[in-house]
PDB file of C-alpha atoms in Angstrom:
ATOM      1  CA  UNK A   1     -30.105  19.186 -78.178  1.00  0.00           C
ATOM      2  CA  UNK A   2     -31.660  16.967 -80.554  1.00  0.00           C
ATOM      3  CA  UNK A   3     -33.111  14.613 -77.826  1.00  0.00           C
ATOM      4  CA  UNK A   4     -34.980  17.574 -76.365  1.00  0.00           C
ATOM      5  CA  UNK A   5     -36.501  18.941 -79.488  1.00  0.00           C
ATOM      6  CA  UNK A   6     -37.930  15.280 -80.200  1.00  0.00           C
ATOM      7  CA  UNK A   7     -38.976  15.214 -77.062  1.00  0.00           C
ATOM      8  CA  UNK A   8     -40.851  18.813 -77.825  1.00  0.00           C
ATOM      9  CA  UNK A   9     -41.824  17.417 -80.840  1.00  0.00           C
ATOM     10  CA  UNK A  10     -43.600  14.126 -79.398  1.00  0.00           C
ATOM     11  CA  UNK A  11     -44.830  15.773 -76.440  1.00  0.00           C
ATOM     12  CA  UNK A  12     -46.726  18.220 -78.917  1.00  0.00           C
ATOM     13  CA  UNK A  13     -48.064  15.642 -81.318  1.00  0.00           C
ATOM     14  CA  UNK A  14     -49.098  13.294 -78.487  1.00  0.00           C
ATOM     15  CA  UNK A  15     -50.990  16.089 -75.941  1.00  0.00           C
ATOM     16  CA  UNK A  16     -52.834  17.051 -79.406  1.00  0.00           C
ATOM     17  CA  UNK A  17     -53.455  13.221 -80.122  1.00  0.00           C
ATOM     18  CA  UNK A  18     -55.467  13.072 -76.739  1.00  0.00           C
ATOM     19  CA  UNK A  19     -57.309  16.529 -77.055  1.00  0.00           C
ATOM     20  CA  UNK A  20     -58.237  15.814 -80.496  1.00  0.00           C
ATOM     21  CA  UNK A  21     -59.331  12.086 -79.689  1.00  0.00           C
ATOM     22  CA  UNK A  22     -61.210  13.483 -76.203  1.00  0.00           C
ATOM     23  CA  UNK A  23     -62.654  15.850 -78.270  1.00  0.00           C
ATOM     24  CA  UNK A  24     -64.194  13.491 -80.678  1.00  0.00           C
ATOM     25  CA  UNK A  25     -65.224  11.124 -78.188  1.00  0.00           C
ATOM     26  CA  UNK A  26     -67.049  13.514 -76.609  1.00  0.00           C
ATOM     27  CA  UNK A  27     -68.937  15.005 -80.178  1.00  0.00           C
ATOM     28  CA  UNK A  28     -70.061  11.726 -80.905  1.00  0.00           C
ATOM     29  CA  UNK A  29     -71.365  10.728 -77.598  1.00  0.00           C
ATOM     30  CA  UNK A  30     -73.485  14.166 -78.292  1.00  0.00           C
ATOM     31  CA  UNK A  31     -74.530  13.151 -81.012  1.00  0.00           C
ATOM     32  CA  UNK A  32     -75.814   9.647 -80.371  1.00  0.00           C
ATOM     33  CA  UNK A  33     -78.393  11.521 -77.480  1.00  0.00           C
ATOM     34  CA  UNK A  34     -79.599  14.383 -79.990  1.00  0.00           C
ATOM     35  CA  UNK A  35     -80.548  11.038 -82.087  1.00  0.00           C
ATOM     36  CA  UNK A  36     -81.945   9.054 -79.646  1.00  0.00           C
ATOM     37  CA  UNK A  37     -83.188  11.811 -77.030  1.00  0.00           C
ATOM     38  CA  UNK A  38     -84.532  14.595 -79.698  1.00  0.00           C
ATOM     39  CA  UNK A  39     -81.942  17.209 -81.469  1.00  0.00           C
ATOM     40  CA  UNK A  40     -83.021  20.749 -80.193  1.00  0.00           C
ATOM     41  CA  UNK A  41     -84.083  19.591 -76.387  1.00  0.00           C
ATOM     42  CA  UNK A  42     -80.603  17.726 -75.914  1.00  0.00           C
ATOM     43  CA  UNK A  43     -78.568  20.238 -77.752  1.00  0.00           C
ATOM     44  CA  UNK A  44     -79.692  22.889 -75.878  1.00  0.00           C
ATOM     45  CA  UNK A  45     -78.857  21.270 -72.392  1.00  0.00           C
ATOM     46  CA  UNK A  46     -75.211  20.389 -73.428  1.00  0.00           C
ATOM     47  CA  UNK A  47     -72.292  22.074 -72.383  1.00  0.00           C
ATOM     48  CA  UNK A  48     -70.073  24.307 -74.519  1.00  0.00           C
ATOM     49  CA  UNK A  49     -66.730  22.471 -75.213  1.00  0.00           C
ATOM     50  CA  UNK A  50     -63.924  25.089 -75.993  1.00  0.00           C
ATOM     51  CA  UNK A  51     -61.316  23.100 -77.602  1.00  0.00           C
ATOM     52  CA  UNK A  52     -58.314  25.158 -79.825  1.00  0.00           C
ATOM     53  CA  UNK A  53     -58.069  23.681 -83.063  1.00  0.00           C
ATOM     54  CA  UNK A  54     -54.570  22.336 -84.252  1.00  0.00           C
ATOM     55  CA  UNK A  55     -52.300  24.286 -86.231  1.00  0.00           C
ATOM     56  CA  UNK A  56     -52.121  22.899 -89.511  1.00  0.00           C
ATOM     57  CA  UNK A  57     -48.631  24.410 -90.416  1.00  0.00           C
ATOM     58  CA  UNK A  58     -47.330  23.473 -87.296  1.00  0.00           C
ATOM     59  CA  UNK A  59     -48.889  19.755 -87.495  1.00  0.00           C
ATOM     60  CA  UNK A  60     -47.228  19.720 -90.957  1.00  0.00           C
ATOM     61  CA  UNK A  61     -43.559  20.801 -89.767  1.00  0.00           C
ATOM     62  CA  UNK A  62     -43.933  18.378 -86.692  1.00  0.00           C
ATOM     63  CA  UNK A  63     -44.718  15.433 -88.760  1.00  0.00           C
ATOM     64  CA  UNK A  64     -41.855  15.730 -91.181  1.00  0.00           C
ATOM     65  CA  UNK A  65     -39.346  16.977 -88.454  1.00  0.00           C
ATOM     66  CA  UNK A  66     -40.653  13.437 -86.721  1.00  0.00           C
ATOM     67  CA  UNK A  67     -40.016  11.681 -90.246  1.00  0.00           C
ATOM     68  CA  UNK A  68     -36.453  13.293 -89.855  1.00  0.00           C
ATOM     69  CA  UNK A  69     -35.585  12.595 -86.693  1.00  0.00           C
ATOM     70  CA  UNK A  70     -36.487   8.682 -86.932  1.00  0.00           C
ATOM     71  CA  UNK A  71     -34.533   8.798 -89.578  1.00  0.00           C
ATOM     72  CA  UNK A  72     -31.255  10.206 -87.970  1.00  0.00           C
ATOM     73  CA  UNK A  73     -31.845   8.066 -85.046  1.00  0.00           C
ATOM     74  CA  UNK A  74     -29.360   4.652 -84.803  1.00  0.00           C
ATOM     75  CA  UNK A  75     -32.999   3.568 -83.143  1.00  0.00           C
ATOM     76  CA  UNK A  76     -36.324   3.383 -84.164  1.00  0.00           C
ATOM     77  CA  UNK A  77     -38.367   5.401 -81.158  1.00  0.00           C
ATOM     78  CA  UNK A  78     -41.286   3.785 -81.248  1.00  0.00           C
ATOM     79  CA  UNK A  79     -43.602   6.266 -79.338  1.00  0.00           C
ATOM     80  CA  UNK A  80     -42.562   8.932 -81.962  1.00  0.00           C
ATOM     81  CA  UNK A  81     -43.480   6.583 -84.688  1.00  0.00           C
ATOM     82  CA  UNK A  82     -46.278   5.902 -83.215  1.00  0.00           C
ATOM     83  CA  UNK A  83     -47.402   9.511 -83.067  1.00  0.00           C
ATOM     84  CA  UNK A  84     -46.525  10.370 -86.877  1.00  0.00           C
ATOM     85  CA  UNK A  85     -48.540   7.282 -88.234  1.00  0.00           C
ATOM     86  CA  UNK A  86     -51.746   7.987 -86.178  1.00  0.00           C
ATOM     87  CA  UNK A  87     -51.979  11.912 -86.091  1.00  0.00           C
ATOM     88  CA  UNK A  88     -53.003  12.184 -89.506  1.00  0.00           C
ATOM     89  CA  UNK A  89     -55.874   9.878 -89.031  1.00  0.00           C
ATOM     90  CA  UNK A  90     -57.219  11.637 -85.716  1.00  0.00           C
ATOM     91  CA  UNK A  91     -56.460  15.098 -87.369  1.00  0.00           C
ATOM     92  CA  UNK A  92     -58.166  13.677 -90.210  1.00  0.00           C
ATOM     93  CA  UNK A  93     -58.051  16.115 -92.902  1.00  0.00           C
ATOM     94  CA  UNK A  94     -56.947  16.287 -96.545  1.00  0.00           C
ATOM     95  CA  UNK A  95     -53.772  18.586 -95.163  1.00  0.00           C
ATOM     96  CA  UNK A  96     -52.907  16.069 -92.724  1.00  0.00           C
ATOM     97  CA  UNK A  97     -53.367  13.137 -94.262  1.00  0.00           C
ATOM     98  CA  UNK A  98     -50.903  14.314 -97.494  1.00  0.00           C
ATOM     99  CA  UNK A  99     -48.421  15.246 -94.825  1.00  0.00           C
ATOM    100  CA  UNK A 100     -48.722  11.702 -93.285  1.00  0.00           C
ATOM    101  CA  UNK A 101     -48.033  10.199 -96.403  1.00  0.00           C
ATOM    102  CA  UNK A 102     -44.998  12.263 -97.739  1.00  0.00           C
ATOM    103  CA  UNK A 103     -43.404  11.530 -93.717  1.00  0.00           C
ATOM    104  CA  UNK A 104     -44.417   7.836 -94.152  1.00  0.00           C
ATOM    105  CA  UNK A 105     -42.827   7.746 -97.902  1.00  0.00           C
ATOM    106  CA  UNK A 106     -39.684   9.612 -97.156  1.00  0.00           C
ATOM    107  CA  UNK A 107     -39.501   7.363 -94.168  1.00  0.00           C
ATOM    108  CA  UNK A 108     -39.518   4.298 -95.952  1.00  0.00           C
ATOM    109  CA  UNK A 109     -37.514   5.505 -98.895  1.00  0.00           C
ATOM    110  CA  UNK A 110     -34.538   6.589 -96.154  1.00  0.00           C
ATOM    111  CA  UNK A 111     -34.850   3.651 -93.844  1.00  0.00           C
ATOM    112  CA  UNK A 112     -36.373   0.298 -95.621  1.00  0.00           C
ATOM    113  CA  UNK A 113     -35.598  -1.965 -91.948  1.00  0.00           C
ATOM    114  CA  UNK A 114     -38.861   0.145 -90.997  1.00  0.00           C
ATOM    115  CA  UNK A 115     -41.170  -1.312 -93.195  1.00  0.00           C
ATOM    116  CA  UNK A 116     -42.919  -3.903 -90.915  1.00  0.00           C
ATOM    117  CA  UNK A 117     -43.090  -1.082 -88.086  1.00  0.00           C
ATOM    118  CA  UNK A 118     -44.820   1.275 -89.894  1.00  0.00           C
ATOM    119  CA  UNK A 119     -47.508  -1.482 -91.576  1.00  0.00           C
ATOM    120  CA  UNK A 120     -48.080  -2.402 -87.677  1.00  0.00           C
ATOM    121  CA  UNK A 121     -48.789   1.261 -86.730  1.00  0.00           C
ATOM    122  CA  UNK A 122     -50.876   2.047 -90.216  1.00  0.00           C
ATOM    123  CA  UNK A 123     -52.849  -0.586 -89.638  1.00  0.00           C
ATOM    124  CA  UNK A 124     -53.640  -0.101 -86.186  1.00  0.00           C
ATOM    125  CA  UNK A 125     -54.248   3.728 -87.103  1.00  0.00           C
ATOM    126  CA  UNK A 126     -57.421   2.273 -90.156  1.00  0.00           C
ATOM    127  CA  UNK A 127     -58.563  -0.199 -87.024  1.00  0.00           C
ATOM    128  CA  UNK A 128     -58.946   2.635 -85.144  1.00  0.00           C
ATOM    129  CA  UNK A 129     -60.429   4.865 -87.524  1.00  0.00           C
ATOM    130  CA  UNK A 130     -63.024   1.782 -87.860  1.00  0.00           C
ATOM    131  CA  UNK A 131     -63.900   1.074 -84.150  1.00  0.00           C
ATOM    132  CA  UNK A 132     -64.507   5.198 -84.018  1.00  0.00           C
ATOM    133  CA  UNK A 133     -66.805   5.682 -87.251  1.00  0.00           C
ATOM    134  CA  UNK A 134     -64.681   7.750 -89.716  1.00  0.00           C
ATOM    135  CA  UNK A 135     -64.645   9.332 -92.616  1.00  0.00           C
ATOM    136  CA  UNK A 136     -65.055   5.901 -95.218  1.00  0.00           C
ATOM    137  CA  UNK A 137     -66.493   4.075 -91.751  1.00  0.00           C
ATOM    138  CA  UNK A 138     -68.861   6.834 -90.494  1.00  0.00           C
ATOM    139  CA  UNK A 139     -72.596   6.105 -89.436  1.00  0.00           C
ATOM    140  CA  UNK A 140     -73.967   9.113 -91.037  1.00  0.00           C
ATOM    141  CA  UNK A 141     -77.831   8.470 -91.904  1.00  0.00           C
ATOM    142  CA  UNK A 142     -78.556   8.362 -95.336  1.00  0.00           C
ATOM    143  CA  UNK A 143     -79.633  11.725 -96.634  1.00  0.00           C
ATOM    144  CA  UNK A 144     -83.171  12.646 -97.778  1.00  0.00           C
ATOM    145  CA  UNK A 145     -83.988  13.420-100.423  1.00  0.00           C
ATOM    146  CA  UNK A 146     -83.363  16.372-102.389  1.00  0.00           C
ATOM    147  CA  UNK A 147     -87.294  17.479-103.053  1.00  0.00           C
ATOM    148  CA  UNK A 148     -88.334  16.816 -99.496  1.00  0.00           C
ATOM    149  CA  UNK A 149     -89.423  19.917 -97.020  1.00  0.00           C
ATOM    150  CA  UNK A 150     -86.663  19.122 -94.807  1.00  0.00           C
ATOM    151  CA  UNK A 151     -83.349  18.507 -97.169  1.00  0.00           C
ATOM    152  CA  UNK A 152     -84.606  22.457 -98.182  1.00  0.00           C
ATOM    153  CA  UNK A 153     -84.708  23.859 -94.999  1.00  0.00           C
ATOM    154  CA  UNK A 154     -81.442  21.805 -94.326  1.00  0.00           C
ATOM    155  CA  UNK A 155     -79.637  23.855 -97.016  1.00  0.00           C
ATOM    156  CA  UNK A 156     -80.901  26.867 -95.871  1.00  0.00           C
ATOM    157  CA  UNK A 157     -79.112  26.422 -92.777  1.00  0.00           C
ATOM    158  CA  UNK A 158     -75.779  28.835 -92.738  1.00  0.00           C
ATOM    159  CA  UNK A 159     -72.840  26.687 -91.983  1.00  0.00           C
ATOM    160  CA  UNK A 160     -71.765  29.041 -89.293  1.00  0.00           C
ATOM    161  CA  UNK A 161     -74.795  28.099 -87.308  1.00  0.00           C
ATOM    162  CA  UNK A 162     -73.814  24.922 -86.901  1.00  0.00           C
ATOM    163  CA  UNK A 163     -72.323  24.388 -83.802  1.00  0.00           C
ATOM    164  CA  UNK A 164     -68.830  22.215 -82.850  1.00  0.00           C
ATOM    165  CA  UNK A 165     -70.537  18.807 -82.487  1.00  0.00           C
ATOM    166  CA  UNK A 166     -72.017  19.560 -85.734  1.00  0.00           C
ATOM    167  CA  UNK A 167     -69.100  20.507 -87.770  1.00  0.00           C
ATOM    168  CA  UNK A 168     -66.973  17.206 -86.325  1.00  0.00           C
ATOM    169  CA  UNK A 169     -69.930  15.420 -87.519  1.00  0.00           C
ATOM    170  CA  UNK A 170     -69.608  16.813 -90.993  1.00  0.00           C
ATOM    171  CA  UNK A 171     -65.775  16.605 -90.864  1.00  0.00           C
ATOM    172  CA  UNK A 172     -66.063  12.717 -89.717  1.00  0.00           C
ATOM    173  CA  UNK A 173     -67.794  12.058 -92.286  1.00  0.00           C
ATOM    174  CA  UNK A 174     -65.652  13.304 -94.960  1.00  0.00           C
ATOM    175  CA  UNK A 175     -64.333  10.776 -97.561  1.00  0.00           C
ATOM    176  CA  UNK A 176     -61.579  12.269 -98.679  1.00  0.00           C
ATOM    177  CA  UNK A 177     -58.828  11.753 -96.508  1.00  0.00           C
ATOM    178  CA  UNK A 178     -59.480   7.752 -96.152  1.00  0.00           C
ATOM    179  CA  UNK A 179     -59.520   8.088 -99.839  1.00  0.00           C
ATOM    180  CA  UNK A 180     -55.860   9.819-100.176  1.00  0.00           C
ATOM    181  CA  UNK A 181     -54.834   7.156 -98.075  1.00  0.00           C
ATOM    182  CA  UNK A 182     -56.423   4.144 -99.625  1.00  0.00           C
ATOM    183  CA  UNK A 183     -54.948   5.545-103.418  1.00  0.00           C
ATOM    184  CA  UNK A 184     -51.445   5.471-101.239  1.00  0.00           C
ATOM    185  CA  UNK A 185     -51.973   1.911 -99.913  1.00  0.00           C
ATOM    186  CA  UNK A 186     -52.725   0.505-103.673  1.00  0.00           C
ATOM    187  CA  UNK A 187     -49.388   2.703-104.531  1.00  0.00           C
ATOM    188  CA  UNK A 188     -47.741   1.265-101.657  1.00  0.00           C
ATOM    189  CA  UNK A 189     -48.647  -2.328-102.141  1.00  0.00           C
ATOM    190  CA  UNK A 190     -45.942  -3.290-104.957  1.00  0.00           C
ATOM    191  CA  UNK A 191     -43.593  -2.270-102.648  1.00  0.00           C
ATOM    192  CA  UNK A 192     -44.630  -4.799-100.318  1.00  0.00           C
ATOM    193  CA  UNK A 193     -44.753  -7.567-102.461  1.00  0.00           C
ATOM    194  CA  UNK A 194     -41.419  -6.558-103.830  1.00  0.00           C
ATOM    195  CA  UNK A 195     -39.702  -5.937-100.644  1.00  0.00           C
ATOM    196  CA  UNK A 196     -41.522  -7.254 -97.862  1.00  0.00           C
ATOM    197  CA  UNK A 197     -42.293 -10.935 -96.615  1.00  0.00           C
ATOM    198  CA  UNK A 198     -45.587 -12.942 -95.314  1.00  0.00           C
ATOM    199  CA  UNK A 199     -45.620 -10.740 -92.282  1.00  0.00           C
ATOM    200  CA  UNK A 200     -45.737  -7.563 -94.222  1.00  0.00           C
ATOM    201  CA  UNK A 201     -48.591  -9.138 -96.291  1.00  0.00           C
ATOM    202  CA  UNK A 202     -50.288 -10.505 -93.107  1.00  0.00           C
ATOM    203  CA  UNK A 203     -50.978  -7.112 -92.130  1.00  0.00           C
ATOM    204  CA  UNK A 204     -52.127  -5.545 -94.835  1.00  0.00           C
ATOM    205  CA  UNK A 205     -54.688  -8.585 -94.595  1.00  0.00           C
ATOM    206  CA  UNK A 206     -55.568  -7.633 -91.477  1.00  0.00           C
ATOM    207  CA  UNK A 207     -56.268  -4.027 -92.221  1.00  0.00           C
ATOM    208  CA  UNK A 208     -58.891  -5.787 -95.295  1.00  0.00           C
ATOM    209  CA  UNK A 209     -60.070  -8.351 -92.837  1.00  0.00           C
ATOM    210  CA  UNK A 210     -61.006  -5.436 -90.097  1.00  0.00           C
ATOM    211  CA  UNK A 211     -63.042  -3.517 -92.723  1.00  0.00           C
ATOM    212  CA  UNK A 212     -64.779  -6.438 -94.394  1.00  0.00           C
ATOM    213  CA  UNK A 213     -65.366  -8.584 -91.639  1.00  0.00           C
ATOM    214  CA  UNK A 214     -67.700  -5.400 -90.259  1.00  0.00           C
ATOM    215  CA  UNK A 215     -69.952  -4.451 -93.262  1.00  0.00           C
ATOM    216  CA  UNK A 216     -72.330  -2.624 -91.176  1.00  0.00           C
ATOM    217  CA  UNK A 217     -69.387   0.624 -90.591  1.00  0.00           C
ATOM    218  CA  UNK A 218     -69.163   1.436 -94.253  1.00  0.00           C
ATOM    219  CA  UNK A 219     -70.454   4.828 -94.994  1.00  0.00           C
ATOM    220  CA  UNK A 220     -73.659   4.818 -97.211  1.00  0.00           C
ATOM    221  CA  UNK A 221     -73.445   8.442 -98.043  1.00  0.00           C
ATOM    222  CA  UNK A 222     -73.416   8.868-101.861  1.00  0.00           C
ATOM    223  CA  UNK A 223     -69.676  10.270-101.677  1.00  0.00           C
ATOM    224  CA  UNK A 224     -68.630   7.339-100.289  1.00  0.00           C
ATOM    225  CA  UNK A 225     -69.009   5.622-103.538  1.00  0.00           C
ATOM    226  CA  UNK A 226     -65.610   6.016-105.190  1.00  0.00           C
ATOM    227  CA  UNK A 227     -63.261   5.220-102.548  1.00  0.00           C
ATOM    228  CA  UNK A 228     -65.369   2.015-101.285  1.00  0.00           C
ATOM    229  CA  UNK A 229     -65.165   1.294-105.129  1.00  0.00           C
ATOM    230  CA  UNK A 230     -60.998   1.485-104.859  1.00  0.00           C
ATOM    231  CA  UNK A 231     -60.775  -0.180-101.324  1.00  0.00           C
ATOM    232  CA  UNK A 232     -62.986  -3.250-102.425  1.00  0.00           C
ATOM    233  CA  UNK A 233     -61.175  -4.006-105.899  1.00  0.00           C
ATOM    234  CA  UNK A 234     -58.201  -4.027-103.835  1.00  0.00           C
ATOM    235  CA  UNK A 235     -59.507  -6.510-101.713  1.00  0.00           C
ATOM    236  CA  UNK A 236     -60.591  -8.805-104.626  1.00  0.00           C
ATOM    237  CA  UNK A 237     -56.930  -8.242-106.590  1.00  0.00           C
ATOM    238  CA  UNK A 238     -55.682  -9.128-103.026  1.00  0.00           C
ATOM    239  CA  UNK A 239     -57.496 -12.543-103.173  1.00  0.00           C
ATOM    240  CA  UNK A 240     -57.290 -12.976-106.616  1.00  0.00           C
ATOM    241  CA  UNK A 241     -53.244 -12.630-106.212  1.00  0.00           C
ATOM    242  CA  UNK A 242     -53.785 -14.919-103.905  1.00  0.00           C
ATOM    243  CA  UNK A 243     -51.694 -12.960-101.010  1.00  0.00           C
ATOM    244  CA  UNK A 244     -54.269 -13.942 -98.293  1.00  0.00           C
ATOM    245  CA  UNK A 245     -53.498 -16.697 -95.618  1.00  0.00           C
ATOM    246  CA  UNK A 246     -55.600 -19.584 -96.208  1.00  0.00           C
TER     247      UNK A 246
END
């Protein structure tokens, strides 16, 4: 019985893992020919993509009964893990992304052999949020500014005109989530040192190297400020600790 309700369980996660990403691949490839083709004429000619949106409650209890059933299991299953560790990232909200971290905590907290696992699929889950332009990473264009003719008739614009390209391009550019998650990282981190070895450390340099080494993705919207702020002091603590490889 329990083997079938985690497979349930992963099934669901996973099948909304690829919608969600599909989805977003999609948006942003919609985007990038309103910028480079003209907004109005291309957005006009596109189709209209019908996509259900995921239940947040039921994203919430799948991610903890996920946390619970890795932690039950004699074996890590690593396609489960896999799923809890990267849906909050492609969900990408604030609810999410709290629910990824209390699985991940409890996680840890119940089975410590996990540690180096869960780095490996937390950092692949940043790279990825990288290579596809989110949130902290997003190529938003700089606003205009707030006395010109067209930041007014901007605002006057009623959200609920806006249509599903638009609001994934508002909600992909949201800093808040990668900014939950970088505050848990700096939490995290003493853990790591206390607990883990070079190999835990080696990937949490890797998830630093990935952002720094590509300058260009960082967000320059305003609200970007604070959490590039944290994530960049943690880098130079992270040097200055001399944790990094040389």
């Amino acid at each position: 019985e329990k083997e079938k309700i985690m497979r349930q369980i992963i099934d669901r996660m996973i099948g909304n893992l690829n919608e969600t990403i599909s989805k977003n691949r999609v948006y942003a490839t919609q985007l990038k020919k309103r910028k480079s083709h003209g907004w109005e004429s291309e957005k006009k000619e596109e189709k209209v993509l019908d996509y259900p949106d995921i239940d947040g409650k039921q994203f919430d209890g799948d991610v903890c009964r996920g946390a619970a059933i890795l932690i039950q299991q004699p074996e890590l299953d690593a396609a489960l893990l896999h799923a809890i560790c990267l849906a909050p990232f492609v969900v990408y909200t604030m609810n999410s992304m709290n629910s990824g971290i209390f699985a991940w905590r409890w996680l840890l907290a119940a089975r410590p052999e996990y540690l180096m696992n869960v780095m490996i699929e937390l950092r692949d889950a940043w790279v990825w949020t990288i290579e596809e332009r989110i949130g902290l990473f997003s190529d938003m264009e700089r606003p205009p500014s707030p006395l010109s003719i067209i930041q007014n008739q901007a605002s006057a614009q009623c959200s609920d005109d806006m249509d599903e390209a638009e609001k994934f391009q508002k909600r992909a550019s949201c800093i808040l989530p990668h900014g939950l998650f970088i505050d848990w990282i700096l939490e995290f981190f003493p853990v790591v040192m206390s607990s883990g070895g070079s190999e835990e450390k080696g990937v949490i340099e890797e998830m630093l190297v990935a952002a720094l080494k590509r300058p260009h993705h960082f967000s320059i919207l305003r609200e970007s400020m604070g959490a590039r702020f944290r994530f960049l002091l943690f880098c130079f603590e992270f040097l200055h600790g001399k944790h990094a490889s040389t």
